[in-house]
Short mmCIF file of C-alpha atoms and ligand atoms in Angstrom, two decimals:
data_model
loop_
_atom_site.label_atom_id
_atom_site.label_comp_id
_atom_site.label_asym_id
_atom_site.label_seq_id
_atom_site.Cartn_x
_atom_site.Cartn_y
_atom_site.Cartn_z
CA MET T 1 181.33 149.55 60.51
CA ALA T 2 183.81 148.72 63.33
CA ALA T 3 182.95 145.39 64.99
CA ALA T 4 182.86 146.79 68.55
CA LEU T 5 180.41 149.55 67.60
CA LYS T 6 178.25 147.18 65.58
CA ASP T 7 178.01 144.80 68.57
CA ARG T 8 176.29 147.54 70.56
CA LEU T 9 173.60 148.17 67.96
CA THR T 10 170.25 146.41 67.79
CA PRO T 11 169.24 144.60 64.58
CA PHE T 12 166.76 147.48 64.11
CA GLU T 13 169.59 150.00 64.09
CA ARG T 14 171.85 147.81 61.96
CA LEU T 15 169.16 147.41 59.32
CA GLY T 16 168.67 151.16 59.04
CA GLY T 17 165.74 151.82 61.39
CA ALA T 18 162.03 152.36 60.79
CA VAL T 19 162.47 153.79 57.29
CA VAL T 20 164.14 150.61 56.03
CA LEU T 21 161.66 148.29 57.79
CA GLU T 22 158.73 150.25 56.36
CA ARG T 23 160.26 149.96 52.89
CA ILE T 24 160.64 146.19 53.31
CA VAL T 25 157.01 145.83 54.45
CA GLU T 26 155.68 148.02 51.60
CA ARG T 27 157.64 145.94 49.08
CA PHE T 28 156.43 142.70 50.70
CA TYR T 29 152.73 143.60 50.38
CA ASP T 30 153.23 145.14 46.91
CA LEU T 31 154.70 141.80 45.78
CA MET T 32 151.84 139.93 47.46
CA GLU T 33 149.29 142.10 45.65
CA ARG T 34 150.93 142.09 42.20
CA ASP T 35 152.66 138.75 41.72
CA ARG T 36 150.54 135.64 41.07
CA ALA T 37 153.30 133.56 42.66
CA TYR T 38 151.78 134.65 46.02
CA ALA T 39 148.11 134.25 45.03
CA GLU T 40 147.19 131.73 47.74
CA LEU T 41 148.85 133.89 50.41
CA ARG T 42 147.05 137.02 49.11
CA ALA T 43 143.72 135.18 49.20
CA MET T 44 144.11 134.54 52.94
CA HIS T 45 144.33 138.27 53.69
CA ALA T 46 141.60 140.91 53.88
CA ALA T 47 140.88 143.00 50.76
CA ASP T 48 142.45 146.08 52.34
CA LEU T 49 146.09 145.46 53.21
CA ALA T 50 146.64 148.91 54.73
CA PRO T 51 146.11 147.73 58.35
CA MET T 52 148.54 144.85 57.77
CA ARG T 53 151.15 147.19 56.30
CA ARG T 54 150.99 149.22 59.52
CA SER T 55 150.86 146.24 61.85
CA LEU T 56 153.72 144.23 60.30
CA ALA T 57 155.98 147.30 60.12
CA GLY T 58 155.21 148.04 63.78
CA PHE T 59 155.78 144.44 64.82
CA LEU T 60 159.09 144.09 62.98
CA THR T 61 160.24 147.43 64.43
CA ALA T 62 159.55 146.28 68.00
CA TRP T 63 160.76 142.71 67.46
CA SER T 64 164.09 143.83 66.00
CA GLY T 65 164.84 146.07 68.97
CA GLY T 66 163.36 149.40 67.87
CA PRO T 67 160.57 151.46 69.49
CA ARG T 68 158.23 149.10 71.32
CA ASN T 69 154.92 150.79 70.45
CA TRP T 70 153.50 147.66 68.78
CA PHE T 71 154.08 145.57 71.94
CA VAL T 72 152.54 148.31 74.11
CA GLU T 73 149.49 148.62 71.83
CA ASN T 74 149.10 144.81 71.59
CA PRO T 75 149.79 143.63 75.15
CA GLY T 76 150.50 139.93 75.37
CA LYS T 77 149.81 139.31 71.69
CA CYS T 78 151.82 136.30 70.55
CA MET T 79 152.63 135.99 66.85
CA MET T 80 152.37 132.20 66.88
CA SER T 81 148.93 132.36 68.58
CA VAL T 82 147.71 135.02 66.12
CA HIS T 83 148.45 132.57 63.32
CA GLY T 84 147.40 129.40 65.17
CA GLY T 85 143.82 129.69 63.92
CA LEU T 86 144.79 130.28 60.29
CA PRO T 87 144.98 127.43 57.77
CA ILE T 88 148.67 127.94 57.01
CA ASP T 89 150.27 125.10 55.05
CA ALA T 90 153.71 124.56 53.54
CA GLN T 91 152.65 126.35 50.36
CA THR T 92 151.40 129.57 51.99
CA ALA T 93 154.25 129.61 54.53
CA GLY T 94 156.69 129.19 51.63
CA GLN T 95 155.01 132.05 49.76
CA TRP T 96 155.22 134.31 52.83
CA SER T 97 158.89 133.53 53.27
CA ALA T 98 159.73 133.86 49.56
CA ALA T 99 158.00 137.26 49.30
CA MET T 100 159.78 138.45 52.45
CA GLN T 101 163.21 137.22 51.27
CA ARG T 102 162.61 139.03 47.97
CA ALA T 103 161.44 142.24 49.68
CA ILE T 104 164.54 142.30 51.90
CA ALA T 105 166.82 141.62 48.90
CA ASP T 106 165.11 144.38 46.87
CA VAL T 107 165.40 146.96 49.65
CA ALA T 108 168.98 145.76 50.22
CA PRO T 109 169.87 147.12 53.69
CA GLY T 110 173.51 148.23 53.77
CA ASP T 111 174.47 145.70 56.48
CA ARG T 112 174.11 142.52 54.44
CA GLU T 113 175.09 140.19 57.28
CA THR T 114 172.26 141.48 59.49
CA ALA T 115 169.83 141.48 56.56
CA GLU T 116 170.60 137.79 55.93
CA LEU T 117 170.18 136.90 59.60
CA PHE T 118 166.88 138.81 59.73
CA ALA T 119 165.60 137.08 56.58
CA GLY T 120 166.71 133.67 57.90
CA ARG T 121 164.90 134.10 61.23
CA LEU T 122 161.68 135.20 59.52
CA ASP T 123 161.91 132.17 57.24
CA GLN T 124 162.18 129.88 60.29
CA ILE T 125 159.19 131.53 62.01
CA ALA T 126 157.04 131.37 58.87
CA ARG T 127 157.84 127.68 58.36
CA ALA T 128 157.11 126.91 62.03
CA MET T 129 153.68 128.56 61.61
CA ALA T 130 152.79 125.97 58.98
CA ARG T 131 152.99 123.32 61.66
CA ILE T 132 150.79 124.88 64.36
CA GLY T 133 147.51 125.45 62.48
C1 HEM L 1 153.60 131.57 57.54
C2 HEM L 1 152.91 132.31 56.67
C3 HEM L 1 152.00 133.41 57.10
C4 HEM L 1 150.72 133.58 56.68
C5 HEM L 1 149.97 132.71 55.68
C6 HEM L 1 150.20 134.75 57.37
C7 HEM L 1 148.92 135.23 57.24
C8 HEM L 1 148.37 136.21 58.02
C9 HEM L 1 146.98 136.61 57.97
C10 HEM L 1 145.93 136.02 57.02
C11 HEM L 1 146.81 137.58 58.89
C12 HEM L 1 145.51 138.33 59.19
C13 HEM L 1 145.49 139.47 58.20
C14 HEM L 1 144.18 140.08 57.90
O1 HEM L 1 143.33 140.20 58.81
O2 HEM L 1 144.00 140.47 56.74
C15 HEM L 1 148.10 137.82 59.52
C16 HEM L 1 148.35 138.76 60.49
C17 HEM L 1 149.62 139.13 60.89
N1 HEM L 1 150.79 138.50 60.59
FE1 HEM L 1 150.99 136.89 59.40
N2 HEM L 1 151.18 135.27 58.18
C18 HEM L 1 152.30 134.48 58.05
C19 HEM L 1 153.52 134.68 58.68
C20 HEM L 1 153.83 135.76 59.45
C21 HEM L 1 155.13 136.00 60.05
C22 HEM L 1 156.35 135.08 59.89
C23 HEM L 1 155.04 137.18 60.72
C24 HEM L 1 156.08 137.91 61.52
C25 HEM L 1 157.07 137.29 62.17
C26 HEM L 1 153.68 137.67 60.57
C27 HEM L 1 153.18 138.83 61.11
C28 HEM L 1 151.84 139.17 61.15
C29 HEM L 1 151.31 140.33 61.86
C30 HEM L 1 152.13 141.37 62.64
C31 HEM L 1 149.92 140.29 61.72
C32 HEM L 1 148.91 141.29 62.27
C33 HEM L 1 148.51 140.92 63.64
C34 HEM L 1 147.56 141.94 64.20
O3 HEM L 1 147.70 143.14 63.89
O4 HEM L 1 146.68 141.54 64.96
N3 HEM L 1 152.99 136.79 59.80
N4 HEM L 1 149.01 136.95 58.99
#
């Protein structure tokens, strides 16, 4: 993609829009449900992950510059505060980040540079959450 055109696009658009973000989120929770490497992370979540699949896809869509429905439906909700009451430690933050890095790599958005930036930012946020609980 030409650099000038790419500069005008949001990360949401560069990644491939809602379809790609939904695929990443589905893969993320499938990994969390199926792979014992994320057992402690899975145990922190409710039995039914369907609401989380919807909420995380909506959040990532809004946060990356796409339709802002999640922000409108959750006025003033801060991601760090949502997690502030959870007992997140280095292990569960590392599991969250590892599953997300793997989900992004598996879905493999065409714009690899943006995918790496996106994965790197989520890693930083997840690791910061381990220090606020
Ligand atoms: C650091 C490791 C993390 C852990 C252990 C963790 C765990 C959790 C848990 C247990 C919930 C409540 C789910 C439930 O009720 O079943 C939750 C909610 C949520 N988390 Fe995380 N999380 C982490 C990192 C992140 C990150 C980095 C993001 C996005 C930047 C994120 C986005 C969300 C969203 C959007 C919700 C739903 C909020 C809502 O709908 O009210 N989480 N998280």
